[in-house]
Amino acid sequence: MKNKQLIQQFMEENGIEFNKPFWVKTKNEIGMVKCRIIEDKKIGIPETEYYSEKEEKWNVAGVMWLMLVMFGEGYEIIPQPMYTLTEIKNRIMGEVKKQKKQWGDESELTPHQWLGLIQEEVGEIAQSVNETYLPNKTKSQLGGKENIQAEIYQAAALLIRFSERIEGE
C-alpha cells in the first residue's frame, strides 16, 4: 500500500495498535463505537471492525470507516479500551462460575466468614494498587492494571456469591 506509513503514523499518534480495541467518539447520533484495525498481511490493506453490543460480535466496518475516522471532522480517538457494562458483567459472572467450580458449595459459611473473604479480596486490590502506583514497590509482579482489574473482578464475584447466600436464607 502506497500510504501504509500514513496509517502507521495515524495509529502512532493516537496510541492505537493492530488488533487492539480502541474507541471512536462521534459527534452524531452514533456516539461511542468500539473499533479495531486488523492488519492484513496478505493484501496489505488494513481492515476496520466495530463491536456490536446487540449482536455481541465484531463486524467489518470497511476501509471507508477508517478513512472517515482519519480524515473526517467530529471523530475523536480514545485509545484506552473502555469496557461496556455488558463486558464487565460477563467478566464478573465468568469469575463467579470459576469460583463456584473451584470452591463448590459454601452454604455453610457464616456471614462473618463471607465478610472475611471479601475483606481479603479488597486487601488484594489495595496491594495491586500499591504495587502499581507507589514508589516503594516490593512485589512489583503483583502490580499493573491487569492485576488490579483481576482483583476487582474477583472481589465483585465474591460479593455476588455472598448476596446469593443471603438471598438463600
PDB file of C-alpha atoms in Angstrom:
ATOM      1  CA  MET A   1       0.000   0.000   0.000  1.00  0.00           C
ATOM      2  CA  LYS A   2       1.439   3.311  -1.021  1.00  0.00           C
ATOM      3  CA  ASN A   3       0.251   5.164   2.058  1.00  0.00           C
ATOM      4  CA  LYS A   4       0.843   2.484   4.661  1.00  0.00           C
ATOM      5  CA  GLN A   5       3.088   4.941   6.530  1.00  0.00           C
ATOM      6  CA  LEU A   6       0.103   7.317   6.763  1.00  0.00           C
ATOM      7  CA  ILE A   7      -1.958   4.697   8.596  1.00  0.00           C
ATOM      8  CA  GLN A   8       1.025   3.817  10.800  1.00  0.00           C
ATOM      9  CA  GLN A   9       1.514   7.491  11.648  1.00  0.00           C
ATOM     10  CA  PHE A  10      -2.209   7.836  12.463  1.00  0.00           C
ATOM     11  CA  MET A  11      -2.026   4.789  14.730  1.00  0.00           C
ATOM     12  CA  GLU A  12       1.133   6.003  16.499  1.00  0.00           C
ATOM     13  CA  GLU A  13      -0.268   9.493  17.058  1.00  0.00           C
ATOM     14  CA  ASN A  14      -3.431   8.042  18.589  1.00  0.00           C
ATOM     15  CA  GLY A  15      -1.893   5.193  20.601  1.00  0.00           C
ATOM     16  CA  ILE A  16      -3.589   2.519  18.509  1.00  0.00           C
ATOM     17  CA  GLU A  17      -2.159  -0.938  17.842  1.00  0.00           C
ATOM     18  CA  PHE A  18      -3.272  -3.515  15.312  1.00  0.00           C
ATOM     19  CA  ASN A  19      -5.908  -5.935  16.627  1.00  0.00           C
ATOM     20  CA  LYS A  20      -6.336  -3.971  19.905  1.00  0.00           C
ATOM     21  CA  PRO A  21      -9.664  -2.294  20.663  1.00  0.00           C
ATOM     22  CA  PHE A  22      -9.994   1.466  20.811  1.00  0.00           C
ATOM     23  CA  TRP A  23     -12.981   3.781  20.921  1.00  0.00           C
ATOM     24  CA  VAL A  24     -14.132   6.394  18.429  1.00  0.00           C
ATOM     25  CA  LYS A  25     -16.315   9.148  19.795  1.00  0.00           C
ATOM     26  CA  THR A  26     -18.521  10.756  17.165  1.00  0.00           C
ATOM     27  CA  LYS A  27     -20.486  13.989  17.327  1.00  0.00           C
ATOM     28  CA  ASN A  28     -23.506  12.444  15.637  1.00  0.00           C
ATOM     29  CA  GLU A  29     -26.184  10.041  16.874  1.00  0.00           C
ATOM     30  CA  ILE A  30     -23.804   7.074  16.789  1.00  0.00           C
ATOM     31  CA  GLY A  31     -21.926   8.217  19.913  1.00  0.00           C
ATOM     32  CA  MET A  32     -19.164   5.843  21.036  1.00  0.00           C
ATOM     33  CA  VAL A  33     -18.028   2.988  18.797  1.00  0.00           C
ATOM     34  CA  LYS A  34     -15.614   0.256  19.836  1.00  0.00           C
ATOM     35  CA  CYS A  35     -13.260  -0.466  16.922  1.00  0.00           C
ATOM     36  CA  ARG A  36     -10.091  -2.257  15.985  1.00  0.00           C
ATOM     37  CA  ILE A  37      -7.813  -2.171  12.976  1.00  0.00           C
ATOM     38  CA  ILE A  38      -6.913  -5.612  11.668  1.00  0.00           C
ATOM     39  CA  GLU A  39      -3.615  -5.946   9.863  1.00  0.00           C
ATOM     40  CA  ASP A  40      -3.984  -7.954   6.667  1.00  0.00           C
ATOM     41  CA  LYS A  41      -0.503  -9.090   5.671  1.00  0.00           C
ATOM     42  CA  LYS A  42      -1.741 -10.874   2.537  1.00  0.00           C
ATOM     43  CA  ILE A  43      -3.037  -7.879   0.651  1.00  0.00           C
ATOM     44  CA  GLY A  44      -1.527  -5.112   2.777  1.00  0.00           C
ATOM     45  CA  ILE A  45      -4.746  -3.146   3.342  1.00  0.00           C
ATOM     46  CA  PRO A  46      -5.858  -2.988   6.968  1.00  0.00           C
ATOM     47  CA  GLU A  47      -9.481  -3.771   7.722  1.00  0.00           C
ATOM     48  CA  THR A  48     -11.533  -1.959  10.336  1.00  0.00           C
ATOM     49  CA  GLU A  49     -14.049  -3.713  12.562  1.00  0.00           C
ATOM     50  CA  TYR A  50     -16.585  -2.433  15.069  1.00  0.00           C
ATOM     51  CA  TYR A  51     -18.114  -4.264  18.010  1.00  0.00           C
ATOM     52  CA  SER A  52     -21.877  -4.683  18.079  1.00  0.00           C
ATOM     53  CA  GLU A  53     -23.249  -4.807  21.618  1.00  0.00           C
ATOM     54  CA  LYS A  54     -26.565  -6.095  20.335  1.00  0.00           C
ATOM     55  CA  GLU A  55     -25.009  -8.996  18.413  1.00  0.00           C
ATOM     56  CA  GLU A  56     -22.076  -9.383  20.830  1.00  0.00           C
ATOM     57  CA  LYS A  57     -19.637  -9.808  17.938  1.00  0.00           C
ATOM     58  CA  TRP A  58     -17.166  -7.948  15.733  1.00  0.00           C
ATOM     59  CA  ASN A  59     -18.393  -6.791  12.315  1.00  0.00           C
ATOM     60  CA  VAL A  60     -16.461  -5.481   9.323  1.00  0.00           C
ATOM     61  CA  ALA A  61     -16.669  -1.699   9.058  1.00  0.00           C
ATOM     62  CA  GLY A  62     -14.617  -1.386   5.902  1.00  0.00           C
ATOM     63  CA  VAL A  63     -11.855   0.885   4.719  1.00  0.00           C
ATOM     64  CA  MET A  64     -14.204   3.862   4.323  1.00  0.00           C
ATOM     65  CA  TRP A  65     -14.900   3.901   8.070  1.00  0.00           C
ATOM     66  CA  LEU A  66     -11.169   4.152   8.719  1.00  0.00           C
ATOM     67  CA  MET A  67     -10.892   6.995   6.205  1.00  0.00           C
ATOM     68  CA  LEU A  68     -13.762   8.844   7.899  1.00  0.00           C
ATOM     69  CA  VAL A  69     -12.123   8.450  11.294  1.00  0.00           C
ATOM     70  CA  MET A  70      -8.722   9.503   9.968  1.00  0.00           C
ATOM     71  CA  PHE A  71      -9.784  12.483   7.877  1.00  0.00           C
ATOM     72  CA  GLY A  72     -13.332  13.406   8.853  1.00  0.00           C
ATOM     73  CA  GLU A  73     -14.260  16.137  11.301  1.00  0.00           C
ATOM     74  CA  GLY A  74     -16.022  15.190  14.511  1.00  0.00           C
ATOM     75  CA  TYR A  75     -14.223  11.923  15.296  1.00  0.00           C
ATOM     76  CA  GLU A  76     -12.195  11.599  18.496  1.00  0.00           C
ATOM     77  CA  ILE A  77      -9.941   8.602  19.137  1.00  0.00           C
ATOM     78  CA  ILE A  78      -9.902   7.141  22.627  1.00  0.00           C
ATOM     79  CA  PRO A  79      -7.049   4.593  22.629  1.00  0.00           C
ATOM     80  CA  GLN A  80      -7.631   3.002  26.031  1.00  0.00           C
ATOM     81  CA  PRO A  81     -10.248   0.272  25.780  1.00  0.00           C
ATOM     82  CA  MET A  82     -13.357   1.154  27.705  1.00  0.00           C
ATOM     83  CA  TYR A  83     -15.323  -1.841  28.842  1.00  0.00           C
ATOM     84  CA  THR A  84     -19.050  -1.709  28.408  1.00  0.00           C
ATOM     85  CA  LEU A  85     -21.396  -2.701  31.180  1.00  0.00           C
ATOM     86  CA  THR A  86     -22.166  -5.919  29.312  1.00  0.00           C
ATOM     87  CA  GLU A  87     -18.481  -6.827  29.069  1.00  0.00           C
ATOM     88  CA  ILE A  88     -17.909  -6.061  32.749  1.00  0.00           C
ATOM     89  CA  LYS A  89     -20.954  -8.104  33.765  1.00  0.00           C
ATOM     90  CA  ASN A  90     -19.789 -11.027  31.611  1.00  0.00           C
ATOM     91  CA  ARG A  91     -16.300 -10.931  33.124  1.00  0.00           C
ATOM     92  CA  ILE A  92     -17.685 -10.841  36.658  1.00  0.00           C
ATOM     93  CA  MET A  93     -20.147 -13.668  36.000  1.00  0.00           C
ATOM     94  CA  GLY A  94     -17.327 -15.702  34.453  1.00  0.00           C
ATOM     95  CA  GLU A  95     -15.401 -15.198  37.692  1.00  0.00           C
ATOM     96  CA  VAL A  96     -18.488 -16.246  39.703  1.00  0.00           C
ATOM     97  CA  LYS A  97     -18.643 -19.523  37.741  1.00  0.00           C
ATOM     98  CA  LYS A  98     -14.914 -20.068  38.188  1.00  0.00           C
ATOM     99  CA  GLN A  99     -15.126 -19.522  41.949  1.00  0.00           C
ATOM    100  CA  LYS A 100     -18.140 -21.820  42.307  1.00  0.00           C
ATOM    101  CA  LYS A 101     -16.314 -24.553  40.417  1.00  0.00           C
ATOM    102  CA  GLN A 102     -13.153 -24.043  42.470  1.00  0.00           C
ATOM    103  CA  TRP A 103     -14.762 -23.851  45.916  1.00  0.00           C
ATOM    104  CA  GLY A 104     -18.011 -25.796  45.455  1.00  0.00           C
ATOM    105  CA  ASP A 105     -20.929 -25.407  47.861  1.00  0.00           C
ATOM    106  CA  GLU A 106     -20.101 -22.842  50.510  1.00  0.00           C
ATOM    107  CA  SER A 107     -23.545 -22.591  52.048  1.00  0.00           C
ATOM    108  CA  GLU A 108     -22.124 -23.478  55.459  1.00  0.00           C
ATOM    109  CA  LEU A 109     -20.106 -20.247  55.626  1.00  0.00           C
ATOM    110  CA  THR A 110     -21.443 -17.660  58.039  1.00  0.00           C
ATOM    111  CA  PRO A 111     -21.948 -14.026  57.032  1.00  0.00           C
ATOM    112  CA  HIS A 112     -18.869 -13.135  59.091  1.00  0.00           C
ATOM    113  CA  GLN A 113     -16.776 -15.691  57.213  1.00  0.00           C
ATOM    114  CA  TRP A 114     -18.021 -14.260  53.908  1.00  0.00           C
ATOM    115  CA  LEU A 115     -17.097 -10.791  55.124  1.00  0.00           C
ATOM    116  CA  GLY A 116     -13.582 -12.031  55.964  1.00  0.00           C
ATOM    117  CA  LEU A 117     -13.174 -13.459  52.454  1.00  0.00           C
ATOM    118  CA  ILE A 118     -14.411 -10.205  50.923  1.00  0.00           C
ATOM    119  CA  GLN A 119     -12.021  -8.148  53.058  1.00  0.00           C
ATOM    120  CA  GLU A 120      -9.151 -10.367  51.939  1.00  0.00           C
ATOM    121  CA  GLU A 121     -10.033  -9.712  48.283  1.00  0.00           C
ATOM    122  CA  VAL A 122     -10.287  -5.954  48.891  1.00  0.00           C
ATOM    123  CA  GLY A 123      -6.845  -6.165  50.521  1.00  0.00           C
ATOM    124  CA  GLU A 124      -5.510  -7.771  47.341  1.00  0.00           C
ATOM    125  CA  ILE A 125      -6.949  -4.868  45.319  1.00  0.00           C
ATOM    126  CA  ALA A 126      -5.113  -2.476  47.646  1.00  0.00           C
ATOM    127  CA  GLN A 127      -1.885  -4.441  47.261  1.00  0.00           C
ATOM    128  CA  SER A 128      -2.136  -4.342  43.446  1.00  0.00           C
ATOM    129  CA  VAL A 129      -2.848  -0.609  43.515  1.00  0.00           C
ATOM    130  CA  ASN A 130       0.118  -0.013  45.829  1.00  0.00           C
ATOM    131  CA  GLU A 131       2.458  -2.116  43.695  1.00  0.00           C
ATOM    132  CA  THR A 132       1.333  -0.174  40.632  1.00  0.00           C
ATOM    133  CA  TYR A 133       1.311   3.396  41.856  1.00  0.00           C
ATOM    134  CA  LEU A 134       3.513   3.735  44.943  1.00  0.00           C
ATOM    135  CA  PRO A 135       7.245   4.376  44.513  1.00  0.00           C
ATOM    136  CA  ASN A 136       8.418   1.780  47.080  1.00  0.00           C
ATOM    137  CA  LYS A 137       7.356  -1.384  45.277  1.00  0.00           C
ATOM    138  CA  THR A 138       8.367  -4.647  46.945  1.00  0.00           C
ATOM    139  CA  LYS A 139       6.352  -7.164  44.904  1.00  0.00           C
ATOM    140  CA  SER A 140       6.016  -5.487  41.511  1.00  0.00           C
ATOM    141  CA  GLN A 141       4.763  -8.722  39.898  1.00  0.00           C
ATOM    142  CA  LEU A 142       1.506  -8.134  41.820  1.00  0.00           C
ATOM    143  CA  GLY A 143       1.077  -4.678  40.298  1.00  0.00           C
ATOM    144  CA  GLY A 144      -0.203  -3.495  36.959  1.00  0.00           C
ATOM    145  CA  LYS A 145      -3.619  -2.535  35.710  1.00  0.00           C
ATOM    146  CA  GLU A 146      -4.346  -6.130  34.632  1.00  0.00           C
ATOM    147  CA  ASN A 147      -3.780  -7.372  38.184  1.00  0.00           C
ATOM    148  CA  ILE A 148      -5.887  -4.563  39.640  1.00  0.00           C
ATOM    149  CA  GLN A 149      -8.740  -5.445  37.276  1.00  0.00           C
ATOM    150  CA  ALA A 150      -8.429  -9.163  38.038  1.00  0.00           C
ATOM    151  CA  GLU A 151      -8.660  -8.481  41.782  1.00  0.00           C
ATOM    152  CA  ILE A 152     -11.657  -6.170  41.293  1.00  0.00           C
ATOM    153  CA  TYR A 153     -13.480  -8.881  39.335  1.00  0.00           C
ATOM    154  CA  GLN A 154     -12.650 -11.475  41.991  1.00  0.00           C
ATOM    155  CA  ALA A 155     -13.991  -9.215  44.750  1.00  0.00           C
ATOM    156  CA  ALA A 156     -17.129  -8.401  42.749  1.00  0.00           C
ATOM    157  CA  ALA A 157     -17.759 -12.101  42.119  1.00  0.00           C
ATOM    158  CA  LEU A 158     -17.355 -12.840  45.812  1.00  0.00           C
ATOM    159  CA  LEU A 159     -19.864 -10.098  46.669  1.00  0.00           C
ATOM    160  CA  ILE A 160     -22.357 -11.637  44.231  1.00  0.00           C
ATOM    161  CA  ARG A 161     -21.850 -15.069  45.736  1.00  0.00           C
ATOM    162  CA  PHE A 162     -22.347 -13.618  49.248  1.00  0.00           C
ATOM    163  CA  SER A 163     -25.531 -11.919  48.049  1.00  0.00           C
ATOM    164  CA  GLU A 164     -26.768 -15.256  46.667  1.00  0.00           C
ATOM    165  CA  ARG A 165     -26.022 -16.854  50.046  1.00  0.00           C
ATOM    166  CA  ILE A 166     -28.002 -14.161  51.901  1.00  0.00           C
ATOM    167  CA  GLU A 167     -30.888 -14.443  49.402  1.00  0.00           C
ATOM    168  CA  GLY A 168     -30.962 -18.193  50.048  1.00  0.00           C
ATOM    169  CA  GLU A 169     -31.587 -17.815  53.784  1.00  0.00           C
TER     170      GLU A 169
END
